[in-house]
Coordinates of C-alpha atoms in Angstrom, one line a residue:
X1 CA 20.3 5.7 3.7
X2 CA 22.6 2.9 3.3
X3 CA 21.7 1.6 6.3
X4 CA 17.9 1.9 5.5
X5 CA 18.9 -0.2 2.0
X6 CA 19.8 -3.5 3.9
X7 CA 16.4 -4.1 5.7
X8 CA 14.0 -6.5 3.8
X9 CA 11.0 -3.9 3.6
X10 CA 12.8 -1.7 1.8
X11 CA 14.1 -4.3 -0.5
X12 CA 11.1 -5.7 -1.3
X13 CA 9.1 -2.8 -1.7
X14 CA 12.1 -1.5 -4.2
X15 CA 12.4 -5.2 -6.2
X16 CA 8.2 -4.8 -6.4
X17 CA 8.3 -1.5 -7.6
X18 CA 11.4 -1.7 -10.0
X19 CA 9.4 -5.8 -11.5
X20 CA 6.4 -3.0 -11.9
X21 CA 8.1 -1.4 -14.2
X22 CA 9.5 -3.9 -16.4
X23 CA 8.5 -3.6 -19.5
X24 CA 7.6 0.2 -19.5
X25 CA 10.1 1.8 -21.2
X26 CA 9.2 5.5 -19.4
X27 CA 7.5 4.9 -16.8
X28 CA 5.6 7.8 -14.9
X29 CA 5.7 6.9 -10.9
X30 CA 4.2 8.5 -8.2
X31 CA 6.5 8.5 -4.8
X32 CA 3.5 9.5 -2.7
X33 CA 4.3 10.4 1.3
X34 CA 7.4 10.5 -0.1
X35 CA 9.1 11.7 3.1
X36 CA 12.7 12.2 2.5
X37 CA 12.6 10.3 -1.5
X38 CA 14.1 6.8 -1.6
X39 CA 11.6 4.8 -2.6
X40 CA 11.3 7.6 -5.5
X41 CA 15.2 7.4 -6.0
X42 CA 15.5 4.1 -5.5
X43 CA 13.6 3.6 -8.5
X44 CA 14.6 6.7 -10.6
X45 CA 18.0 4.6 -10.4
X46 CA 17.5 1.3 -10.8
X47 CA 14.9 2.4 -14.0
X48 CA 17.2 4.7 -16.1
X49 CA 14.0 5.9 -18.0
X50 CA 12.0 6.8 -15.3
X51 CA 10.1 10.2 -14.2
X52 CA 8.7 10.7 -10.3
X53 CA 6.5 12.4 -8.3
X54 CA 8.0 13.2 -4.7
X55 CA 4.4 14.5 -2.5
X56 CA 4.3 14.7 1.0
X57 CA 3.5 17.0 3.5
X58 CA 6.1 18.0 4.6
X59 CA 7.6 21.5 2.4
X60 CA 10.9 20.5 4.8
X61 CA 11.1 16.8 3.4
X62 CA 10.7 17.7 -0.5
X63 CA 13.2 20.6 -0.2
X64 CA 15.9 17.8 0.4
X65 CA 14.5 15.4 -1.6
X66 CA 14.9 18.6 -3.8
X67 CA 18.8 19.1 -3.2
X68 CA 19.2 15.7 -3.8
X69 CA 17.7 15.4 -7.0
X70 CA 20.2 18.6 -8.0
X71 CA 23.5 16.3 -6.9
X72 CA 22.2 13.2 -8.9
X73 CA 21.3 15.6 -11.8
X74 CA 18.4 14.0 -12.3
X75 CA 16.1 17.2 -12.1
X76 CA 14.7 15.9 -15.6
X77 CA 13.2 12.8 -14.8
X78 CA 12.0 14.0 -11.6
X79 CA 9.2 16.9 -9.9
X80 CA 7.8 17.6 -6.4
X81 CA 4.8 18.6 -5.7
X82 CA 3.2 19.8 -1.9
X83 CA 0.2 17.5 -0.5
X84 CA -2.0 20.3 1.1
X85 CA -5.5 18.6 1.5
X86 CA -5.7 15.6 4.0
X87 CA -7.5 13.7 1.4
X88 CA -5.1 14.7 -1.6
X89 CA -7.7 16.1 -3.3
X90 CA -5.7 19.2 -5.1
X91 CA -4.0 16.6 -7.1
X92 CA -4.0 16.6 -10.9
X93 CA -1.9 16.2 -13.6
X94 CA -2.5 15.4 -17.6
X95 CA -0.3 12.8 -17.7
X96 CA -1.7 9.3 -15.4
X97 CA 0.9 7.8 -13.4
X98 CA 1.7 3.6 -14.2
X99 CA 1.9 3.3 -10.6
X100 CA 1.7 4.6 -6.7
X101 CA 3.6 4.0 -4.4
X102 CA 3.1 4.2 -0.4
X103 CA 4.7 3.0 0.6
X104 CA 4.4 3.6 5.2
X105 CA 1.4 5.9 4.6
X106 CA -1.7 5.3 4.3
X107 CA -2.2 3.6 7.9
X108 CA -1.0 6.8 9.5
X109 CA -4.4 8.4 8.3
X110 CA -7.8 7.6 9.4
X111 CA -9.2 9.7 5.1
X112 CA -7.0 6.1 3.4
X113 CA -9.6 5.5 1.9
X114 CA -10.9 9.2 0.3
X115 CA -6.4 9.5 -0.2
X116 CA -7.2 6.6 -2.7
X117 CA -10.1 7.7 -4.0
X118 CA -8.1 10.9 -5.1
X119 CA -5.5 9.1 -6.9
X120 CA -7.4 6.6 -8.6
X121 CA -7.4 9.0 -11.8
X122 CA -4.2 10.0 -11.8
X123 CA -3.6 5.5 -12.6
X124 CA -4.1 4.8 -15.9
X125 CA -5.9 1.7 -16.7
X126 CA -3.5 -1.6 -15.6
X127 CA -1.6 1.0 -13.4
X128 CA -0.7 -0.5 -10.2
X129 CA -1.0 0.9 -6.7
X130 CA 1.9 0.1 -4.0
X131 CA 1.8 0.1 -0.9
X132 CA 3.2 -0.6 2.7
X133 CA 0.1 -1.0 5.7
X134 CA 0.9 -1.7 9.4
X135 CA -0.4 -5.8 9.9
X136 CA -2.6 -7.4 12.4
X137 CA 0.6 -8.8 13.8
X138 CA 1.6 -5.0 14.6
X139 CA -0.6 -3.7 16.9
X140 CA -1.2 -7.5 18.6
X141 CA 2.3 -7.4 19.7
X142 CA 1.9 -3.3 21.2
X143 CA -1.8 -4.3 23.1
X144 CA 0.4 -6.9 24.5
X145 CA 3.0 -4.7 25.6
X146 CA 0.6 -1.7 26.9
X147 CA -1.8 -5.0 28.1
X148 CA -5.2 -3.2 26.5
X149 CA -6.6 -3.1 23.5
X150 CA -5.6 0.5 21.1
X151 CA -7.4 2.4 19.1
X152 CA -5.6 4.5 16.5
X153 CA -3.9 6.7 19.0
X154 CA -3.1 4.6 21.4
X155 CA -1.2 2.4 18.8
X156 CA -0.2 5.5 17.0
X157 CA 1.8 6.5 20.1
X158 CA 3.5 3.2 20.3
X159 CA 4.3 2.7 16.4
X160 CA 5.8 6.3 16.4
X161 CA 6.8 7.2 19.6
X162 CA 6.9 11.5 20.6
X163 CA 10.1 12.7 19.4
X164 CA 10.4 16.3 20.7
X165 CA 7.6 18.1 19.4
X166 CA 6.5 15.7 16.7
X167 CA 4.0 13.1 17.5
X168 CA 1.9 10.6 15.4
X169 CA -1.7 10.7 16.9
X170 CA -2.4 7.8 14.2
X171 CA -1.9 4.7 13.3
X172 CA -4.3 1.7 12.0
X173 CA -3.3 -2.0 11.1
X174 CA -4.8 -3.9 8.5
X175 CA -5.5 -7.7 7.3
X176 CA -6.2 -8.9 3.6
X177 CA -9.6 -8.1 3.9
X178 CA -9.3 -4.7 4.7
X179 CA -7.0 -4.0 2.2
X180 CA -9.3 -5.3 -0.7
X181 CA -11.8 -2.8 1.0
X182 CA -9.6 0.2 0.5
X183 CA -8.4 -0.9 -3.2
X184 CA -12.5 -1.6 -3.8
X185 CA -12.4 -1.6 -8.2
X186 CA -9.0 -2.8 -7.9
X187 CA -7.4 -6.2 -9.2
X188 CA -5.8 -7.5 -6.1
X189 CA -2.5 -9.2 -7.7
X190 CA -0.5 -9.5 -4.4
X191 CA 0.5 -8.9 -0.4
X192 CA 4.5 -10.3 0.0
X193 CA 5.2 -9.9 4.1
X194 CA 7.8 -8.4 3.9
X195 CA 8.4 -8.2 7.7
X196 CA 6.4 -9.7 10.5
X197 CA 4.9 -6.4 11.2
X198 CA 4.3 -4.8 7.8
X199 CA 3.0 -6.5 4.5
X200 CA 3.2 -5.1 1.1
X201 CA 0.1 -5.0 -1.6
X202 CA 0.0 -4.6 -5.0
X203 CA -3.0 -4.2 -7.1
X204 CA -3.2 -2.9 -10.4
X205 CA -6.5 -0.9 -11.6
X206 CA -9.2 -2.0 -13.7
X207 CA -9.3 -1.4 -17.5
X208 CA -7.3 -0.6 -20.4
X209 CA -4.9 2.3 -21.4

């Protein structure tokens, strides 16, 4: 965890998330595709009034998240939910979110537009959707190594090589135009080149609370 915190792309992502919550006393945040919860934990640690929902497709990841939450004494400010639908269509909530984080998630699915569409109703008007996405430079670099053009399956094999029984069947690269299209209907805020291969985008949902 300490080593991960030192990565520039992680530091940029956390800094932007906390910046987005500065003026909100008790923000509600979703860490979508949370994995082991790095970004959600950083929000809980950096903003004492924040409440975070960890959402992930893997129950084992969420069990690890729950164990760390108990160790840190964050039970009243942290929740978790298993994502079973590939487009996240089952996620509901009576309380609107101030920030959705999808850091290194949407580029690993062909259903990114469906996920954004289904998560959008959970975000309050004026709320922020922050996403870290692989960029075109990364794909061109992997194509140079491969000596051929790469489809999502081929690109995925380079971004996340098979480890034991685990393999990544899909990766997709984005430029600003494509990211704006993914978040069509949102206000584009900014993009940060946090790493040669990753870009962090922020989009604001139109409308008021």
